[in-house]
Amino acid sequence: MTDASLIVADRLTCRFGATLAVDQLSLQVPPGSITGLLGPNGAGKTTTLRMLLGLQPPESGSACVLGCPSTRLTPAVKARIGYVPEQDGLYAWLRVRSMLETHGRFYPRYTSAHGLELLRRFELPPEQLISRLSKGMRRRLSVVMALAVLPDVLILDEPAEGFDPAARRILLDELAAFVRDGSRSVLLSTHILGDVERAADRIAILCGSRLLLHDELDNLRERCKVLVFDQPPDRAAVAKVFSVLSWATQSGTTEVVVSNFHEDHGLPVREVYPMNLEDIFIHLVRKEGAA
Amino acid sequence: MNPRLPLVLCLVRVHLEKIAWSIIVGLLAVGLFSVASPWRPINVIITIITLGLTASIYWPHGMRAQAEYEATLPVGRALANAARVLALLCAVLLIVGCWGGCYYNGNLVRAAHWLGEHLRKPNIFAHYYEQCREMFELNWRMPGYQKNTGFAVRTTLCLAWYSALGLAVVLKLTRWWRVAAGVIIMVVGIVAWLWGSNPTRPSAADLLAYRMYVQTIIANVMLNAILIGLLVFPRRVR
């Protein structure tokens, strides 16, 4: 574990009745990083985030945010955390500006000027009633509220759900600016893998309530490749060298997706293709599902 | 003073805004039914239904998400929950307070009378019971008590005042001149209350009656001060 990590989870486990929601999850989010938390539906992403914030007590294991145990987050530590929950808890009877001001009052670093500037950047009408906002606009407001309090840690659960492409671009720019000075970090749970690929530098993939992998995005890209063979290779020989995620033969060529690519393999590979995050994610999750 | 108290009050104000309409509806319902039937079981039932409606409007919708949002605020979950409960208590206080205030000389006295009869002397209610019994008898001796227009005027103005305050909460009329307007309404409301609640002009010897009017005024001033405080104070925290 890295002492300097702003978020540390150590063998977190959570169970809802007979269902194991999160199983022995260990994770660190160092300062200056954006960590993308990925996983299929029901993998335990939201439960993990809620445990980190002390909203869901773990069955076992522990977590710390900004050095404070999640189960006993002090108001001072909470004031340094920005959180966008999966379901926003906005007061529908307030106006946008009023909601932001009410929220900001709880956070010592909040200033109205910064809040209003964020409203402008996210193109939110300050005098609009929240009950009349669209789903996407409500999400924008949740994001603005999290950013406006100038936190040290941002925990975002599907923040861009319902965002149009322009708003997503604004969000990604804001996140990049947020971690630029290297002292703050973001934990971002989302299904929009294109966004994660653009913004995140670290990836954690949850599948079947377990942490499938946790690595830097560049490492992941280096490790996961598509190997193209002109002749179908010997499966056992490939499996001896690589960890194979999938195998497909089409029009005389064979494509093998591997998750631990290295150069000194000694196999008759014609070409090696890089993979985007979405392909990597799908192959990894499929393999895990098949296992 | 606990530095987090203003923040809790801020949450109370936010929650009061949500239930403001149900408070207004509750006040009107209680007022109307009380005018129609000063002391009958239906009155109590309507009050209970109104309070139940207030609670039901307040709690279920978005409750979980909002409670979770509040749990992440830097005041602590316990204080956030306390704010919710406090807001609900304020709503109950408003409705019951109005009900009791409107009918201080009527239903509340009768209720206290009933309570006193059932609990018997000597008990903690004994003194109050005696007061109320005297007031009750005094009231019934007053000519025109049962058919007085002032009674209706008082009720209407009182309800109008509380409705205006409720509206102010809803519309967030927190600028100083709006608050000043609210204070003027309050003064007018209290004067009207006095005028309306005292149509028969009991003689100066009826000190007990005056004492009860004074108590009524004090209770109302306090109630209004709480409301205005909730309106203004949390916004001046920063």
PDB file of C-alpha atoms in Angstrom, chain A residues 57-275:
ATOM      1  CA  PRO A  57     -20.444  -0.364   6.307  1.00  0.00           C
ATOM      2  CA  PRO A  58     -18.166  -3.122   5.027  1.00  0.00           C
ATOM      3  CA  GLU A  59     -18.568  -6.645   6.283  1.00  0.00           C
ATOM      4  CA  SER A  60     -14.809  -6.873   6.586  1.00  0.00           C
ATOM      5  CA  GLY A  61     -11.740  -5.009   5.473  1.00  0.00           C
ATOM      6  CA  SER A  62     -11.100  -1.312   5.795  1.00  0.00           C
ATOM      7  CA  ALA A  63     -10.737   1.835   3.765  1.00  0.00           C
ATOM      8  CA  CYS A  64      -9.198   5.234   4.315  1.00  0.00           C
ATOM      9  CA  VAL A  65      -9.875   8.482   2.520  1.00  0.00           C
ATOM     10  CA  LEU A  66      -7.392  11.290   3.095  1.00  0.00           C
ATOM     11  CA  GLY A  67      -5.913   9.227   5.887  1.00  0.00           C
ATOM     12  CA  CYS A  68      -9.176   8.912   7.798  1.00  0.00           C
ATOM     13  CA  PRO A  69     -11.015   5.597   8.201  1.00  0.00           C
ATOM     14  CA  SER A  70     -14.104   5.577   5.989  1.00  0.00           C
ATOM     15  CA  THR A  71     -16.347   4.382   8.758  1.00  0.00           C
ATOM     16  CA  ARG A  72     -15.402   7.404  10.874  1.00  0.00           C
ATOM     17  CA  LEU A  73     -14.974  10.246   8.426  1.00  0.00           C
ATOM     18  CA  THR A  74     -14.766  13.487  10.362  1.00  0.00           C
ATOM     19  CA  PRO A  75     -16.548  16.637   9.159  1.00  0.00           C
ATOM     20  CA  ALA A  76     -13.121  18.146   8.405  1.00  0.00           C
ATOM     21  CA  VAL A  77     -12.281  15.256   6.088  1.00  0.00           C
ATOM     22  CA  LYS A  78     -15.738  15.231   4.532  1.00  0.00           C
ATOM     23  CA  ALA A  79     -15.225  18.883   3.715  1.00  0.00           C
ATOM     24  CA  ARG A  80     -12.294  17.811   1.509  1.00  0.00           C
ATOM     25  CA  ILE A  81     -14.268  15.233  -0.457  1.00  0.00           C
ATOM     26  CA  GLY A  82     -16.396  15.975  -3.498  1.00  0.00           C
ATOM     27  CA  TYR A  83     -18.923  13.274  -4.289  1.00  0.00           C
ATOM     28  CA  VAL A  84     -21.312  12.762  -7.156  1.00  0.00           C
ATOM     29  CA  PRO A  85     -23.646   9.943  -6.144  1.00  0.00           C
ATOM     30  CA  GLU A  86     -25.326   7.578  -8.561  1.00  0.00           C
ATOM     31  CA  GLN A  87     -28.699   9.035  -7.571  1.00  0.00           C
ATOM     32  CA  ASP A  88     -28.534  12.728  -6.882  1.00  0.00           C
ATOM     33  CA  GLY A  89     -30.009  14.011  -3.642  1.00  0.00           C
ATOM     34  CA  LEU A  90     -30.854  17.435  -4.992  1.00  0.00           C
ATOM     35  CA  TYR A  91     -33.633  19.392  -3.333  1.00  0.00           C
ATOM     36  CA  ALA A  92     -36.083  19.637  -6.200  1.00  0.00           C
ATOM     37  CA  TRP A  93     -37.903  22.596  -4.688  1.00  0.00           C
ATOM     38  CA  LEU A  94     -34.841  24.853  -4.763  1.00  0.00           C
ATOM     39  CA  ARG A  95     -33.364  26.799  -7.635  1.00  0.00           C
ATOM     40  CA  VAL A  96     -29.990  25.900  -9.068  1.00  0.00           C
ATOM     41  CA  ARG A  97     -28.129  28.808  -7.494  1.00  0.00           C
ATOM     42  CA  SER A  98     -29.833  28.304  -4.155  1.00  0.00           C
ATOM     43  CA  MET A  99     -28.978  24.598  -4.115  1.00  0.00           C
ATOM     44  CA  LEU A 100     -25.353  25.366  -4.895  1.00  0.00           C
ATOM     45  CA  GLU A 101     -25.170  28.087  -2.247  1.00  0.00           C
ATOM     46  CA  THR A 102     -26.836  25.895   0.355  1.00  0.00           C
ATOM     47  CA  HIS A 103     -24.418  23.096  -0.457  1.00  0.00           C
ATOM     48  CA  GLY A 104     -21.422  25.410  -0.473  1.00  0.00           C
ATOM     49  CA  ARG A 105     -22.253  26.775   2.957  1.00  0.00           C
ATOM     50  CA  PHE A 106     -21.135  23.467   4.449  1.00  0.00           C
ATOM     51  CA  TYR A 107     -17.700  23.638   2.834  1.00  0.00           C
ATOM     52  CA  PRO A 108     -15.119  26.163   4.032  1.00  0.00           C
ATOM     53  CA  ARG A 109     -13.343  26.367   0.675  1.00  0.00           C
ATOM     54  CA  TYR A 110     -16.466  27.183  -1.312  1.00  0.00           C
ATOM     55  CA  THR A 111     -16.846  30.632  -2.775  1.00  0.00           C
ATOM     56  CA  SER A 112     -19.900  31.914  -4.597  1.00  0.00           C
ATOM     57  CA  ALA A 113     -17.759  33.354  -7.370  1.00  0.00           C
ATOM     58  CA  HIS A 114     -16.220  29.989  -8.154  1.00  0.00           C
ATOM     59  CA  GLY A 115     -19.586  28.264  -7.900  1.00  0.00           C
ATOM     60  CA  LEU A 116     -21.193  30.684 -10.321  1.00  0.00           C
ATOM     61  CA  GLU A 117     -18.259  30.355 -12.682  1.00  0.00           C
ATOM     62  CA  LEU A 118     -18.747  26.580 -12.718  1.00  0.00           C
ATOM     63  CA  LEU A 119     -22.464  27.025 -13.353  1.00  0.00           C
ATOM     64  CA  ARG A 120     -21.570  29.171 -16.322  1.00  0.00           C
ATOM     65  CA  ARG A 121     -19.022  26.667 -17.638  1.00  0.00           C
ATOM     66  CA  PHE A 122     -21.499  23.809 -17.379  1.00  0.00           C
ATOM     67  CA  GLU A 123     -24.175  26.015 -18.933  1.00  0.00           C
ATOM     68  CA  LEU A 124     -26.585  25.704 -16.028  1.00  0.00           C
ATOM     69  CA  PRO A 125     -29.272  28.394 -15.591  1.00  0.00           C
ATOM     70  CA  PRO A 126     -28.850  29.662 -11.990  1.00  0.00           C
ATOM     71  CA  GLU A 127     -32.468  30.687 -11.532  1.00  0.00           C
ATOM     72  CA  GLN A 128     -34.022  27.506 -12.871  1.00  0.00           C
ATOM     73  CA  LEU A 129     -35.995  25.321 -10.465  1.00  0.00           C
ATOM     74  CA  ILE A 130     -34.278  21.977 -10.008  1.00  0.00           C
ATOM     75  CA  SER A 131     -37.577  20.169 -10.476  1.00  0.00           C
ATOM     76  CA  ARG A 132     -37.642  21.536 -14.013  1.00  0.00           C
ATOM     77  CA  LEU A 133     -34.151  20.429 -14.954  1.00  0.00           C
ATOM     78  CA  SER A 134     -33.620  17.510 -17.305  1.00  0.00           C
ATOM     79  CA  LYS A 135     -31.764  14.456 -16.077  1.00  0.00           C
ATOM     80  CA  GLY A 136     -28.568  15.565 -17.784  1.00  0.00           C
ATOM     81  CA  MET A 137     -28.821  19.038 -16.297  1.00  0.00           C
ATOM     82  CA  ARG A 138     -29.339  17.577 -12.826  1.00  0.00           C
ATOM     83  CA  ARG A 139     -26.187  15.522 -13.278  1.00  0.00           C
ATOM     84  CA  ARG A 140     -24.354  18.645 -14.361  1.00  0.00           C
ATOM     85  CA  LEU A 141     -25.447  20.362 -11.176  1.00  0.00           C
ATOM     86  CA  SER A 142     -24.262  17.419  -9.080  1.00  0.00           C
ATOM     87  CA  VAL A 143     -20.879  17.634 -10.772  1.00  0.00           C
ATOM     88  CA  VAL A 144     -20.719  21.396 -10.248  1.00  0.00           C
ATOM     89  CA  MET A 145     -21.557  20.936  -6.569  1.00  0.00           C
ATOM     90  CA  ALA A 146     -18.748  18.420  -6.172  1.00  0.00           C
ATOM     91  CA  LEU A 147     -16.216  20.589  -7.982  1.00  0.00           C
ATOM     92  CA  ALA A 148     -17.271  23.879  -6.436  1.00  0.00           C
ATOM     93  CA  VAL A 149     -16.188  22.948  -2.922  1.00  0.00           C
ATOM     94  CA  LEU A 150     -12.551  22.632  -4.059  1.00  0.00           C
ATOM     95  CA  PRO A 151     -12.052  19.147  -2.657  1.00  0.00           C
ATOM     96  CA  ASP A 152      -8.853  17.142  -2.474  1.00  0.00           C
ATOM     97  CA  VAL A 153     -10.576  13.973  -3.589  1.00  0.00           C
ATOM     98  CA  LEU A 154     -13.353  13.620  -6.116  1.00  0.00           C
ATOM     99  CA  ILE A 155     -15.446  10.471  -6.066  1.00  0.00           C
ATOM    100  CA  LEU A 156     -17.734  10.330  -9.072  1.00  0.00           C
ATOM    101  CA  ASP A 157     -20.361   7.668  -9.664  1.00  0.00           C
ATOM    102  CA  GLU A 158     -21.556   7.798 -13.267  1.00  0.00           C
ATOM    103  CA  PRO A 159     -21.157  11.566 -13.413  1.00  0.00           C
ATOM    104  CA  ALA A 160     -21.664  11.884 -17.161  1.00  0.00           C
ATOM    105  CA  GLU A 161     -24.890   9.905 -17.336  1.00  0.00           C
ATOM    106  CA  GLY A 162     -27.222  11.894 -19.554  1.00  0.00           C
ATOM    107  CA  PHE A 163     -24.501  14.350 -20.570  1.00  0.00           C
ATOM    108  CA  ASP A 164     -24.361  15.514 -24.170  1.00  0.00           C
ATOM    109  CA  PRO A 165     -20.946  15.289 -25.879  1.00  0.00           C
ATOM    110  CA  ALA A 166     -20.170  18.953 -25.233  1.00  0.00           C
ATOM    111  CA  ALA A 167     -20.882  18.599 -21.513  1.00  0.00           C
ATOM    112  CA  ARG A 168     -18.761  15.452 -21.366  1.00  0.00           C
ATOM    113  CA  ARG A 169     -15.904  17.362 -22.928  1.00  0.00           C
ATOM    114  CA  ILE A 170     -16.280  20.095 -20.321  1.00  0.00           C
ATOM    115  CA  LEU A 171     -16.296  17.505 -17.533  1.00  0.00           C
ATOM    116  CA  LEU A 172     -13.141  15.819 -18.811  1.00  0.00           C
ATOM    117  CA  ASP A 173     -11.387  19.165 -19.113  1.00  0.00           C
ATOM    118  CA  GLU A 174     -12.378  20.026 -15.554  1.00  0.00           C
ATOM    119  CA  LEU A 175     -11.109  16.686 -14.256  1.00  0.00           C
ATOM    120  CA  ALA A 176      -7.801  17.123 -16.058  1.00  0.00           C
ATOM    121  CA  ALA A 177      -7.443  20.595 -14.547  1.00  0.00           C
ATOM    122  CA  PHE A 178      -8.435  19.247 -11.146  1.00  0.00           C
ATOM    123  CA  VAL A 179      -5.498  16.833 -10.877  1.00  0.00           C
ATOM    124  CA  ARG A 180      -2.986  18.997 -12.729  1.00  0.00           C
ATOM    125  CA  ASP A 181      -1.131  20.220  -9.660  1.00  0.00           C
ATOM    126  CA  GLY A 182      -0.510  16.636  -8.572  1.00  0.00           C
ATOM    127  CA  SER A 183      -1.964  16.894  -5.086  1.00  0.00           C
ATOM    128  CA  ARG A 184      -5.534  15.859  -5.750  1.00  0.00           C
ATOM    129  CA  SER A 185      -7.078  12.771  -7.231  1.00  0.00           C
ATOM    130  CA  VAL A 186     -10.253  11.457  -8.822  1.00  0.00           C
ATOM    131  CA  LEU A 187     -11.976   8.099  -8.569  1.00  0.00           C
ATOM    132  CA  LEU A 188     -14.329   7.887 -11.520  1.00  0.00           C
ATOM    133  CA  SER A 189     -16.879   5.121 -11.961  1.00  0.00           C
ATOM    134  CA  THR A 190     -18.480   5.087 -15.377  1.00  0.00           C
ATOM    135  CA  HIS A 191     -19.623   2.962 -18.284  1.00  0.00           C
ATOM    136  CA  ILE A 192     -18.443   5.494 -20.844  1.00  0.00           C
ATOM    137  CA  LEU A 193     -15.100   3.914 -21.571  1.00  0.00           C
ATOM    138  CA  GLY A 194     -14.151   6.529 -24.143  1.00  0.00           C
ATOM    139  CA  ASP A 195     -14.213   9.130 -21.368  1.00  0.00           C
ATOM    140  CA  VAL A 196     -12.104   6.978 -19.094  1.00  0.00           C
ATOM    141  CA  GLU A 197      -9.610   6.383 -21.855  1.00  0.00           C
ATOM    142  CA  ARG A 198      -9.257  10.085 -22.416  1.00  0.00           C
ATOM    143  CA  ALA A 199      -9.169  11.197 -18.804  1.00  0.00           C
ATOM    144  CA  ALA A 200      -7.873   8.392 -16.605  1.00  0.00           C
ATOM    145  CA  ASP A 201      -4.315   7.307 -16.069  1.00  0.00           C
ATOM    146  CA  ARG A 202      -5.169   4.324 -13.902  1.00  0.00           C
ATOM    147  CA  ILE A 203      -7.796   1.645 -14.365  1.00  0.00           C
ATOM    148  CA  ALA A 204      -9.486  -0.656 -11.895  1.00  0.00           C
ATOM    149  CA  ILE A 205     -11.861  -3.246 -13.291  1.00  0.00           C
ATOM    150  CA  LEU A 206     -14.392  -4.940 -11.067  1.00  0.00           C
ATOM    151  CA  CYS A 207     -16.103  -8.089 -12.231  1.00  0.00           C
ATOM    152  CA  GLY A 208     -18.253 -10.507 -10.303  1.00  0.00           C
ATOM    153  CA  SER A 209     -17.685  -8.450  -7.143  1.00  0.00           C
ATOM    154  CA  ARG A 210     -13.911  -8.955  -7.332  1.00  0.00           C
ATOM    155  CA  LEU A 211     -11.188  -6.619  -8.510  1.00  0.00           C
ATOM    156  CA  LEU A 212     -10.079  -8.067 -11.809  1.00  0.00           C
ATOM    157  CA  LEU A 213      -7.174  -5.734 -12.362  1.00  0.00           C
ATOM    158  CA  HIS A 214      -5.759  -2.460 -11.135  1.00  0.00           C
ATOM    159  CA  ASP A 215      -3.057  -0.929 -13.245  1.00  0.00           C
ATOM    160  CA  GLU A 216      -1.924   2.135 -15.087  1.00  0.00           C
ATOM    161  CA  LEU A 217      -3.741   2.619 -18.360  1.00  0.00           C
ATOM    162  CA  ASP A 218      -0.497   2.752 -20.346  1.00  0.00           C
ATOM    163  CA  ASN A 219       0.647  -0.546 -18.834  1.00  0.00           C
ATOM    164  CA  LEU A 220      -2.699  -2.069 -19.659  1.00  0.00           C
ATOM    165  CA  ARG A 221      -2.417  -0.943 -23.245  1.00  0.00           C
ATOM    166  CA  GLU A 222       1.107  -2.365 -23.433  1.00  0.00           C
ATOM    167  CA  ARG A 223      -0.010  -5.684 -22.025  1.00  0.00           C
ATOM    168  CA  CYS A 224      -3.219  -6.217 -23.948  1.00  0.00           C
ATOM    169  CA  LYS A 225      -2.632  -6.772 -27.656  1.00  0.00           C
ATOM    170  CA  VAL A 226      -4.144  -8.531 -30.620  1.00  0.00           C
ATOM    171  CA  LEU A 227      -1.722 -10.968 -32.262  1.00  0.00           C
ATOM    172  CA  VAL A 228      -2.383 -11.875 -35.898  1.00  0.00           C
ATOM    173  CA  PHE A 229      -1.177 -15.227 -37.204  1.00  0.00           C
ATOM    174  CA  ASP A 230      -1.237 -16.246 -40.886  1.00  0.00           C
ATOM    175  CA  GLN A 231      -1.498 -19.900 -39.932  1.00  0.00           C
ATOM    176  CA  PRO A 232      -3.488 -21.107 -36.937  1.00  0.00           C
ATOM    177  CA  PRO A 233      -0.841 -21.480 -34.231  1.00  0.00           C
ATOM    178  CA  ASP A 234      -0.613 -24.273 -31.740  1.00  0.00           C
ATOM    179  CA  ARG A 235      -2.944 -23.316 -28.890  1.00  0.00           C
ATOM    180  CA  ALA A 236      -0.832 -24.940 -26.253  1.00  0.00           C
ATOM    181  CA  ALA A 237       2.273 -23.128 -27.461  1.00  0.00           C
ATOM    182  CA  VAL A 238       0.508 -19.755 -27.361  1.00  0.00           C
ATOM    183  CA  ALA A 239      -1.037 -20.461 -23.978  1.00  0.00           C
ATOM    184  CA  LYS A 240       2.410 -21.358 -22.651  1.00  0.00           C
ATOM    185  CA  VAL A 241       3.736 -17.898 -23.545  1.00  0.00           C
ATOM    186  CA  PHE A 242       0.691 -15.678 -23.155  1.00  0.00           C
ATOM    187  CA  SER A 243      -2.429 -15.371 -21.106  1.00  0.00           C
ATOM    188  CA  VAL A 244      -5.059 -15.709 -23.843  1.00  0.00           C
ATOM    189  CA  LEU A 245      -8.288 -13.729 -23.578  1.00  0.00           C
ATOM    190  CA  SER A 246      -9.880 -14.759 -26.862  1.00  0.00           C
ATOM    191  CA  TRP A 247      -9.192 -16.684 -30.011  1.00  0.00           C
ATOM    192  CA  ALA A 248     -10.781 -16.108 -33.439  1.00  0.00           C
ATOM    193  CA  THR A 249     -10.025 -17.525 -36.878  1.00  0.00           C
ATOM    194  CA  GLN A 250     -11.389 -15.759 -39.929  1.00  0.00           C
ATOM    195  CA  SER A 251     -10.437 -15.799 -43.636  1.00  0.00           C
ATOM    196  CA  GLY A 252      -7.360 -17.845 -42.993  1.00  0.00           C
ATOM    197  CA  THR A 253      -5.921 -15.577 -40.311  1.00  0.00           C
ATOM    198  CA  THR A 254      -6.087 -16.141 -36.592  1.00  0.00           C
ATOM    199  CA  GLU A 255      -6.413 -13.307 -34.109  1.00  0.00           C
ATOM    200  CA  VAL A 256      -5.443 -13.976 -30.539  1.00  0.00           C
ATOM    201  CA  VAL A 257      -6.088 -11.435 -27.805  1.00  0.00           C
ATOM    202  CA  VAL A 258      -3.590 -11.648 -24.976  1.00  0.00           C
ATOM    203  CA  SER A 259      -3.369  -9.815 -21.674  1.00  0.00           C
ATOM    204  CA  ASN A 260       0.367 -10.117 -20.970  1.00  0.00           C
ATOM    205  CA  PHE A 261       2.063  -9.247 -24.217  1.00  0.00           C
ATOM    206  CA  HIS A 262       5.863  -9.182 -24.351  1.00  0.00           C
ATOM    207  CA  GLU A 263       8.257  -9.103 -27.259  1.00  0.00           C
ATOM    208  CA  ASP A 264      10.317 -12.228 -26.603  1.00  0.00           C
ATOM    209  CA  HIS A 265       7.582 -14.724 -27.382  1.00  0.00           C
ATOM    210  CA  GLY A 266       9.196 -16.633 -30.276  1.00  0.00           C
ATOM    211  CA  LEU A 267       5.846 -17.201 -32.029  1.00  0.00           C
ATOM    212  CA  PRO A 268       5.260 -16.690 -35.795  1.00  0.00           C
ATOM    213  CA  VAL A 269       3.206 -13.514 -35.312  1.00  0.00           C
ATOM    214  CA  ARG A 270       2.547 -11.508 -38.457  1.00  0.00           C
ATOM    215  CA  GLU A 271       1.243  -8.383 -36.785  1.00  0.00           C
ATOM    216  CA  VAL A 272       0.542  -6.982 -33.341  1.00  0.00           C
ATOM    217  CA  TYR A 273      -2.372  -4.562 -32.930  1.00  0.00           C
ATOM    218  CA  PRO A 274      -2.996  -2.286 -29.986  1.00  0.00           C
ATOM    219  CA  MET A 275      -6.434  -2.370 -28.363  1.00  0.00           C
TER     220      MET A 275
END
